Coordinates of C-alpha atoms and ligand atoms in Angstrom, one line a residue:
X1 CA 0.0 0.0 0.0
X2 CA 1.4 3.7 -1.0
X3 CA -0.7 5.5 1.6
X4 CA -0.1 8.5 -1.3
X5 CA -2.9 6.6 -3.8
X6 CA -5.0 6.4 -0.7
X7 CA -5.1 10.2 0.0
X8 CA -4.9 10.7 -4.3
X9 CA -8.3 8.2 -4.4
X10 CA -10.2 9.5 -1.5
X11 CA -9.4 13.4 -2.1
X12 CA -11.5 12.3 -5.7
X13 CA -14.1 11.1 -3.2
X14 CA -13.2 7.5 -4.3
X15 CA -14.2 4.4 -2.1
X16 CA -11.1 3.0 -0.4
X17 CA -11.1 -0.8 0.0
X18 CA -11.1 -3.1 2.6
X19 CA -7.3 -4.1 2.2
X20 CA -6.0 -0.6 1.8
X21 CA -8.0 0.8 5.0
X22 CA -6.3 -2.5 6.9
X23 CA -3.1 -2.0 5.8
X24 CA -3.4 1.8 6.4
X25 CA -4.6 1.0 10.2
X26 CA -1.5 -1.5 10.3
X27 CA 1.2 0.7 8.9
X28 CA 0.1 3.5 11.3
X29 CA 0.4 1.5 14.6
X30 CA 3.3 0.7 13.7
X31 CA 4.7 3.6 12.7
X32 CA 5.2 3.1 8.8
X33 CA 3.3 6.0 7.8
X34 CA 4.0 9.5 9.0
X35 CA 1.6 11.7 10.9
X36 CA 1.4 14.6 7.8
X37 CA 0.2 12.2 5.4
X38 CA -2.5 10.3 7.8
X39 CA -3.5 14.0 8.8
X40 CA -4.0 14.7 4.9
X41 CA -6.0 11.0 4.3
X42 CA -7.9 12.5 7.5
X43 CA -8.7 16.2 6.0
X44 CA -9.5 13.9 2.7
X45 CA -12.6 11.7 4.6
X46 CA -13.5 14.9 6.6
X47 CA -14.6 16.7 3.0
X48 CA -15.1 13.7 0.8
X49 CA -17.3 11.1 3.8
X50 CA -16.4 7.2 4.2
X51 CA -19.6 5.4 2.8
X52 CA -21.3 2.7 4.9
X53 CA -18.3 -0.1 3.7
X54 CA -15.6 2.0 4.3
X55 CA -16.7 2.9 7.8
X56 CA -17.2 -0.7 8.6
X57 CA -14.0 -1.6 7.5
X58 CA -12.4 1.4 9.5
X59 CA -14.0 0.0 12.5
X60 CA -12.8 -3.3 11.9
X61 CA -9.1 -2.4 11.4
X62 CA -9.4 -0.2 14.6
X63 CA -10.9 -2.7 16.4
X64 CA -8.0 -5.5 15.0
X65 CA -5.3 -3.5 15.7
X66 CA -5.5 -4.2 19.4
X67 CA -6.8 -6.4 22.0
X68 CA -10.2 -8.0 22.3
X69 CA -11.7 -9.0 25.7
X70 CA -13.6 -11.7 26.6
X71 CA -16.0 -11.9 29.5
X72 CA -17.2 -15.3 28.5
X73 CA -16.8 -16.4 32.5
X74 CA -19.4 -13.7 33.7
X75 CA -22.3 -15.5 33.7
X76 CA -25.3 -13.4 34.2
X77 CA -26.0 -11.0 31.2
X78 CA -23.8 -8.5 30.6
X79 CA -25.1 -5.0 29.5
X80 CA -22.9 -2.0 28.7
X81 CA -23.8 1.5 27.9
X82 CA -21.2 4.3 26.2
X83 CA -22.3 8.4 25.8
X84 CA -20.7 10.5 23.5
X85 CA -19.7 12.7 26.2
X86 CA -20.9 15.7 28.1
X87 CA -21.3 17.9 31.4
X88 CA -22.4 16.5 34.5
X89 CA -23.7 13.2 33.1
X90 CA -23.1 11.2 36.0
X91 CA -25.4 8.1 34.4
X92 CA -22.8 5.1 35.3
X93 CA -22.9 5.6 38.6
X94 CA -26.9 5.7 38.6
X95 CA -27.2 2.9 36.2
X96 CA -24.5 0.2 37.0
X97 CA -25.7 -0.4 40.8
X98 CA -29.2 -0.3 38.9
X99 CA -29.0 -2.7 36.8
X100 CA -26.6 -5.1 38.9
X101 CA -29.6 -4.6 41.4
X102 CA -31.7 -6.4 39.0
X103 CA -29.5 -9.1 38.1
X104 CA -27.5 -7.8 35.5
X105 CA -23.4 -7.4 34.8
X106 CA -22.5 -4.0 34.5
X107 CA -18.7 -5.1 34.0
X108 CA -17.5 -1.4 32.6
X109 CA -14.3 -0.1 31.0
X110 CA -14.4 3.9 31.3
X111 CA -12.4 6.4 30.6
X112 CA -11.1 9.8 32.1
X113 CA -12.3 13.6 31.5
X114 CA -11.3 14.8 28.0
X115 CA -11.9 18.5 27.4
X116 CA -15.1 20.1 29.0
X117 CA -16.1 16.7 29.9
X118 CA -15.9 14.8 32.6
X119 CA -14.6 11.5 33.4
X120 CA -16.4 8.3 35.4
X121 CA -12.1 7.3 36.6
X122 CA -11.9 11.0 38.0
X123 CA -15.2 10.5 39.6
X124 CA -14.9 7.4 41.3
X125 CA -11.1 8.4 42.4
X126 CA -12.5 11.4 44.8
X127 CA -13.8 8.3 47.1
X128 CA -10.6 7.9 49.3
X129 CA -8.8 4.0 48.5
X130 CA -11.2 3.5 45.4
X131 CA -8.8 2.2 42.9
X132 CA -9.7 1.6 39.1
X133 CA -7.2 -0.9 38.1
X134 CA -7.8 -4.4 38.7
X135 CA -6.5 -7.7 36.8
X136 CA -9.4 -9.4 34.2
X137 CA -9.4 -12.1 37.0
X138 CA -10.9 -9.6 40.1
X139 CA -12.7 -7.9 37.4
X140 CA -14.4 -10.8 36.6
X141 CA -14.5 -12.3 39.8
X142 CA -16.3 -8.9 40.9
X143 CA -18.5 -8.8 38.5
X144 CA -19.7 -12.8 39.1
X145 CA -19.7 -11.6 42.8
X146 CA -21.6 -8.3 42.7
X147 CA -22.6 -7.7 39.1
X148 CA -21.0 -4.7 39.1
X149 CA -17.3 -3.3 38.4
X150 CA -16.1 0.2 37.1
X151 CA -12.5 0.1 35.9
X152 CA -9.9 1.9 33.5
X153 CA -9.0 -0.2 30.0
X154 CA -5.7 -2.3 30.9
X155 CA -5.1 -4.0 28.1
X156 CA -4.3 -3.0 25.0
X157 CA -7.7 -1.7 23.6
X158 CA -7.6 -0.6 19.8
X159 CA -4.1 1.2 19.8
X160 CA -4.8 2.9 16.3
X161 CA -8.1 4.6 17.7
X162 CA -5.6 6.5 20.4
X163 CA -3.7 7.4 17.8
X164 CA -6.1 8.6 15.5
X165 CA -7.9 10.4 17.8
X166 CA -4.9 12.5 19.1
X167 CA -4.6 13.1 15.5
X168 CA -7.9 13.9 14.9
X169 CA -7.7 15.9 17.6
X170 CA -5.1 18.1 16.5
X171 CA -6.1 19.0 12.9
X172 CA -9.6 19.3 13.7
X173 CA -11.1 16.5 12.2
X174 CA -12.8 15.2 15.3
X175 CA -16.4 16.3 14.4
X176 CA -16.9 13.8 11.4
X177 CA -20.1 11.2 11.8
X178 CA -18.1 8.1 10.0
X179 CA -14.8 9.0 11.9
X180 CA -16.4 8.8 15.8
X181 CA -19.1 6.3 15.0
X182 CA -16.0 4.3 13.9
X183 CA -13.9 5.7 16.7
X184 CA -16.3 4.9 19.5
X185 CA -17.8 1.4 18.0
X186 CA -14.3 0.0 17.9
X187 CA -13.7 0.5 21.6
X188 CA -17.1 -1.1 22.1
X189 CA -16.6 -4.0 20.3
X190 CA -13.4 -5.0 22.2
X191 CA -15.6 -5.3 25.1
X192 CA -18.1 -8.2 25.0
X193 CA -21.7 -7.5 25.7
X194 CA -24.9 -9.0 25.4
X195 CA -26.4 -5.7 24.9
X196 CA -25.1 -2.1 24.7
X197 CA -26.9 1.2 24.4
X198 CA -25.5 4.5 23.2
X199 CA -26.2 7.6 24.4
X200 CA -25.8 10.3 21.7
X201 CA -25.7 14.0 22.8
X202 CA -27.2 16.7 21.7
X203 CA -26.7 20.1 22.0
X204 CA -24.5 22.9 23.4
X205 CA -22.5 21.0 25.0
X206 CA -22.1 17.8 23.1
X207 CA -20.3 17.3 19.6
X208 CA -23.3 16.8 17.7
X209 CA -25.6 20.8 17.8
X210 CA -28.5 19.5 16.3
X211 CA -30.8 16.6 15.6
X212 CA -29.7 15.3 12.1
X213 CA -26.4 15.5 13.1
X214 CA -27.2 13.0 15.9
X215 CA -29.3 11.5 14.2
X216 CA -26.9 10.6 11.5
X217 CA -24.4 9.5 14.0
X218 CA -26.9 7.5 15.8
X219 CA -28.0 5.7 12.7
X220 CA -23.7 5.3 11.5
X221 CA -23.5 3.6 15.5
X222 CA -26.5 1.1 15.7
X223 CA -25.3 0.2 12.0
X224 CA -22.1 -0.4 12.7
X225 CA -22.6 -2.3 16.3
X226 CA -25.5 -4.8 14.0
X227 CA -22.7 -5.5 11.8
X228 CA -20.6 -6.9 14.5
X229 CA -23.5 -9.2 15.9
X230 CA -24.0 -6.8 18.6
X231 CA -27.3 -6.1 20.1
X232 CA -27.3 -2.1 19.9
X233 CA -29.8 0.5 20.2
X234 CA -29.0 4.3 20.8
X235 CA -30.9 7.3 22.1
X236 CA -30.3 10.9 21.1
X237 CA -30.7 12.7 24.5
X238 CA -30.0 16.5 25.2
X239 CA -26.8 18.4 26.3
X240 CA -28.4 21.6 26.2
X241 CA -27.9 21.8 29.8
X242 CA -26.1 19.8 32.3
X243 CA -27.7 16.6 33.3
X244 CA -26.9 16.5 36.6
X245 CA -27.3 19.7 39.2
X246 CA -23.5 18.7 40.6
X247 CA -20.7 18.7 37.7
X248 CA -17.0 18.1 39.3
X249 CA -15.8 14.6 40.7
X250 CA -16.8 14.5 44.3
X251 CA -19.7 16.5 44.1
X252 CA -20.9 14.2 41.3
X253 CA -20.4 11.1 42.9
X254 CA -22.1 13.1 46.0
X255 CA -25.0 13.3 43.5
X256 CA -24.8 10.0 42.0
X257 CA -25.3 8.7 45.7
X258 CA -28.4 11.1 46.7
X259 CA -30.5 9.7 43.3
X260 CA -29.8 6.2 44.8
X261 CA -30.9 7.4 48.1
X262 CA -34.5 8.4 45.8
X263 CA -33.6 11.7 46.4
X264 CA -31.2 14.4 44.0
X265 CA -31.2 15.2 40.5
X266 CA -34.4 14.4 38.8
X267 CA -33.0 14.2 35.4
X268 CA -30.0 11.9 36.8
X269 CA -32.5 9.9 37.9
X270 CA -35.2 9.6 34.7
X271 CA -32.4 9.6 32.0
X272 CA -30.7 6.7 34.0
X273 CA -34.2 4.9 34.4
X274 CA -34.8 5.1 30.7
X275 CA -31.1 4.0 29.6
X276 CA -31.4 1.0 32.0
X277 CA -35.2 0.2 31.1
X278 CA -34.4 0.3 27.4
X279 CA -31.8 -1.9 28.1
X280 CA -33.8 -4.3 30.0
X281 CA -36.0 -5.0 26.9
X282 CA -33.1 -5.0 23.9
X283 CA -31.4 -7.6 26.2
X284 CA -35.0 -9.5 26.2
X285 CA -35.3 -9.4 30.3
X286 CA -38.4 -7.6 30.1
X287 CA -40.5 -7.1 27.4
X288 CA -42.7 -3.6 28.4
X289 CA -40.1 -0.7 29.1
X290 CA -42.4 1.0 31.3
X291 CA -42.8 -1.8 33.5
X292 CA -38.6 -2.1 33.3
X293 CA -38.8 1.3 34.6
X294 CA -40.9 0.7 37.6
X295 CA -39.0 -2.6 38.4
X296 CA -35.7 -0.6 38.1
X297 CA -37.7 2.3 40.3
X298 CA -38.2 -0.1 42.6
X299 CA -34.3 -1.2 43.2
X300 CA -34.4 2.9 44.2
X301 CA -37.0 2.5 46.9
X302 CA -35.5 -1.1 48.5
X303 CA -32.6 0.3 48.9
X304 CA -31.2 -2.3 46.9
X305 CA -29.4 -0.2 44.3
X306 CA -27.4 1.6 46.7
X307 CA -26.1 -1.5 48.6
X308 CA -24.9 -2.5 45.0
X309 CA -22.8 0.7 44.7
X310 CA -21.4 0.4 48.5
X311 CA -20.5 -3.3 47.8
X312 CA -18.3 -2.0 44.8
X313 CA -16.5 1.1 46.1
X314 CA -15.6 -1.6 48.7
X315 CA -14.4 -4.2 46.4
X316 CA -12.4 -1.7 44.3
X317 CA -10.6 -1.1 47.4
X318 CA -13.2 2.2 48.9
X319 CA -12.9 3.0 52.3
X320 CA -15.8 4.8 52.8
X321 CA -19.6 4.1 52.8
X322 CA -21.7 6.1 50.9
X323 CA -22.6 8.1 54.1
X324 CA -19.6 8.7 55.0
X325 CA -19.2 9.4 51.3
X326 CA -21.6 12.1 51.4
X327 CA -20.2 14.4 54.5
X328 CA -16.8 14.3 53.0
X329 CA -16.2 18.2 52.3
X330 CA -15.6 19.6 48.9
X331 CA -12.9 22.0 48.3
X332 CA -14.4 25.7 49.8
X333 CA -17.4 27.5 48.2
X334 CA -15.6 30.0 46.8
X335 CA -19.0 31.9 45.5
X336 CA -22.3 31.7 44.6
X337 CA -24.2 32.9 41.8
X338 CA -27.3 34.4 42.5
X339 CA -30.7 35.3 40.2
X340 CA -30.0 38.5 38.3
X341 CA -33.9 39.1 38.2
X342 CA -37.2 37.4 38.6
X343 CA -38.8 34.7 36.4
X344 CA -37.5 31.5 34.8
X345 CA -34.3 30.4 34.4
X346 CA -34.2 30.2 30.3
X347 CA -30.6 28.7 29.5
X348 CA -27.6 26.6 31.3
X349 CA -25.2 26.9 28.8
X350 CA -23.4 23.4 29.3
X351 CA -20.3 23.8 27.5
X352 CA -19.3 26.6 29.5
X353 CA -20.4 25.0 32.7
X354 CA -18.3 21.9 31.9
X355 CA -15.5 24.6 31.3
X356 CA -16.1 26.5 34.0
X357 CA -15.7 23.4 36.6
X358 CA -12.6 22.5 34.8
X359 CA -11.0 25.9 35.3
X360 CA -12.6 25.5 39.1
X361 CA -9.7 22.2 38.9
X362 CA -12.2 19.7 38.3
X363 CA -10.4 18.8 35.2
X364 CA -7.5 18.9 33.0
X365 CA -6.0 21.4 31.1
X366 CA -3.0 19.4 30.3
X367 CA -2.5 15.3 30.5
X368 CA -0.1 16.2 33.0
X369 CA -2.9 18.2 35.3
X370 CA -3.9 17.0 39.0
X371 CA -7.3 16.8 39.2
X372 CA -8.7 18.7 42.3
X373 CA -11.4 15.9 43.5
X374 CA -13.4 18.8 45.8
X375 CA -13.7 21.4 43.0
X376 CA -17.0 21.6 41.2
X377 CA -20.2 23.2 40.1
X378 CA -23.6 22.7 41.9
X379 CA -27.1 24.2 40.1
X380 CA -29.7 24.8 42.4
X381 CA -32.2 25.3 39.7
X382 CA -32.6 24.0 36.1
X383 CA -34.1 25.1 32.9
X384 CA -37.9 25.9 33.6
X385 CA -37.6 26.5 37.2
X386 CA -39.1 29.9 38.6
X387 CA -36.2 31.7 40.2
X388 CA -36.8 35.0 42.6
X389 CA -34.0 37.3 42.1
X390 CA -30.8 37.1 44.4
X391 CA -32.0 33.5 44.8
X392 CA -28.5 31.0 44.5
X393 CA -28.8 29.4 41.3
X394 CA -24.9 28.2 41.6
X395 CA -21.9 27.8 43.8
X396 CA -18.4 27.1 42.9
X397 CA -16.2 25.2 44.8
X398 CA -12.3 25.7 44.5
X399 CA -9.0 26.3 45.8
X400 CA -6.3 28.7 44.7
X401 CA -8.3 29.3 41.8
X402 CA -6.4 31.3 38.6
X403 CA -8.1 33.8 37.0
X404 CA -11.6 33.5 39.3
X405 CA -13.3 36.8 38.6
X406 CA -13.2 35.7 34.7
X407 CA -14.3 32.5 35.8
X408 CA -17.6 33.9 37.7
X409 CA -17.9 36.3 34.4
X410 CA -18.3 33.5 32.0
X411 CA -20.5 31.6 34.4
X412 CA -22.8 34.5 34.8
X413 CA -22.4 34.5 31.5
X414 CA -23.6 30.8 30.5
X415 CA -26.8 31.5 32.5
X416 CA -30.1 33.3 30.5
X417 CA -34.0 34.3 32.2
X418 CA -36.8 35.0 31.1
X419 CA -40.1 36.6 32.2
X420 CA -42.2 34.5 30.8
X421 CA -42.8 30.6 31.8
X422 CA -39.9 28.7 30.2
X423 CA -40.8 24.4 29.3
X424 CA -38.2 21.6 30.6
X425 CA -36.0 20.9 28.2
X426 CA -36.7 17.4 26.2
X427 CA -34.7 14.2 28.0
X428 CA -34.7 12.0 25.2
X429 CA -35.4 13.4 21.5
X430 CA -35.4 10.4 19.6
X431 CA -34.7 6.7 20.0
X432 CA -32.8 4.6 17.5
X433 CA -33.0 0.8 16.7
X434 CA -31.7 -1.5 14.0
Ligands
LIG501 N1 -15.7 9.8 21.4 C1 -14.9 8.8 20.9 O1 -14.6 7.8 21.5 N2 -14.4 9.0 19.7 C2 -14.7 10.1 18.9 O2 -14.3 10.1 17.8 C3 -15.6 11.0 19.5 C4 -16.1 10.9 20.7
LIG502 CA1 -33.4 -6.6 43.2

């Protein structure tokens, strides 16, 4: 393969074959091919597209250029769930105990905080002793135990979408629908599942601005997974505002623990009901989601649910029960702010939430960044709610904060009333099945 006749065909907007996608994905791994002209093949599929083949093929060559692993000796079903990424969605943590409540595996690989989002490791690391590594034979042995384990990826998990993606990432060909449904299916597949659901994002604070974006992308993902013998649904759910009231690491996991508790965020709460519902029926379980929901409602109420989660932050080495979990301090409220008038609360903007917590030291600026567990964001009120002014609608919680009167600008800043009655925001827009 010349990798130059592969850029020559596809900046024509010619179909690249099997073979010469493969041995691209090989010679890159290992280094054959140079960045500039992978960044120029890149550029090429942004403008010109992969057709439904050539994205299969991508995805198969990612997937092939790395490990596969196989959970063959969990024995109970074993579902698995993957969102494109956004602010304050805390869902894992709602929906593992959940569903390992009902019977399920939840045996999940999860990854850290990239840009404005957050990450379910970062989370899970604010509980003092909680440790995300663990050998496939704990891993397993956890997840035959309790039915549920969260955990970084270990082994060698599809090399050549890492390197793409930093790639991608730096010649700003992230945003293309054939390029991440390949990106994100490949990771998926080297997990096994006997179901998986995909949570597209919509919005301001999500790749994907607008519904036939997602929708394309949802269609490129549930193809893709059907291809691979997967049963895969997705849902196109919004990231017009943050899911959860608490974005940060502590303060989410805070959160997380309160919706378990059948109290905190309500839209926590329904989005992880419908996710796990959803995947009660595609896994064949239960064959009415609504009466999913209220079985999955139920392992709220008993308690149940939340004696899942304990039982893994003490497996995964925890020290500290959710309680205890709960009147561990955040970093200082460093200010809070309030209603700029009467009325409804009109807009969250969630990028710039999800940016503002990060500048707070919830997340990375660079790979080398410490994370500050305690920093964080916490929304009294959502889009729709009344607000009187002077009322808190956020605090931030930080230390030794750069730049902090910017940072309280551009939060004031993400935040938009109105004097006249404002509707909640759509949950889920759009479901999508094979
Ligand atoms: N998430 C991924 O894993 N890959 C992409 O390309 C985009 C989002
Ligand atoms: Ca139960």
């Amino acid at each position: 393969m010349h990798i130059n006749e592969l850029i020559e065909k596809k900046k024509h907007g010619e179909a690249l074959t099997e073979k010469e996608i493969q041995d691209w994905i090989e010679a890159y791994v290992q280094g054959e091919v140079p960045d500039y002209q992978v960044s120029a093949l890149l550029m090429a599929i942004y403008f010109q597209g992969l057709d439904d083949q050539e994205t299969y093929f991508l995805t198969k060559a990612l997937l092939e250029s790395g490990d596969q692993v196989d959970l063959g000796e969990i024995k109970k079903k074993k579902v698995d769930k993957h969102s494109t990424g956004g602010v304050g969605d805390t869902i894992s943590l709602v929906l593992g105990p959940l569903l390992a409540a009902r019977g399920l595996a939840f045996a999940k690989m999860s990854g850290r905080g990239l840009g404005h989002t957050g990450g379910t490791l970062d989370k899970l690391e604010a509980i003092d002793g909680f440790s995300v590594e663990e050998s496939k034979e704990d891993f397993i042995d956890q997840v035959n135990r309790i039915g549920l384990a969260i955990v970084g990826q270990t082994a060698n998990i599809t090399p050549g979408d890492k390197k793409l993606y930093s790639l991608r990432d730096a010649t700003e060909t992230v945003d293309q629908s054939s390029l991440i449904a390949a990106s994100i299916i490949s990771k998926k597949m080297a997990i096994e599942s006997d179901a998986l659901i995909l949570d597209v994002k919509m919005g301001e604070g999500a790749f994907m601005k607008n519904l036939e974006e997602a929708q394309e992308l949802a269609e490129k993902l549930v193809d893709l997974g059907g291809k691979f013998g997967r049963k895969v649904m997705a849902v196109i759910s919004s990231m017009e505002e943050p899911l959860s009231k608490a974005i940060g690491n502590l303060i989410e996991v805070q959160e997380a623990i309160k919706v378990l508790q059948g109290k905190g965020s309500e839209d926590l709460r329904d989005l992880a009901l419908s996710l796990g519902a959803k995947l009660l029926v595609l896994t064949g379980e239960e064959e009415d989601e609504d009466r999913a929901r209220q079985e999955l409602l139920g392992e709220i109420t008993s308690g149940h649910a939340l004696e899942k989660f304990a039982a893994m932050v003490k497996a995964q080495g925890g020290q500290l029960t959710p309680e205890e979990i709960l009147e561990k301090s955040l970093s200082p409220k460093i200010y809070t702010i309030r209603a700029r008038e009467d009325g409804w609360l009109e807009k969250i903007h969630a990028l710039s939430l999800g940016e503002g917590a990060r500048r707070l030291g919830a997340g990375r600026l660079s790979m080398e960044d410490v994370i500050d567990p305690g920093a964080g964001l916490y929304l009294h009120k959502k889009v729709g709610d009344p607000v009187k002014k002077g009322e808190p609608i956020l605090d931030l919680y930080g230390k030794n904060v750069e730049d902090l009167e910017d940072v309280i600008q551009d939060l004031e800043g993400a935040l938009a009333y109105s004097k006249s009655p404002v509707e909640k925001p759509t949950l889920i827009y759009r479901e999508v099945k094979a």
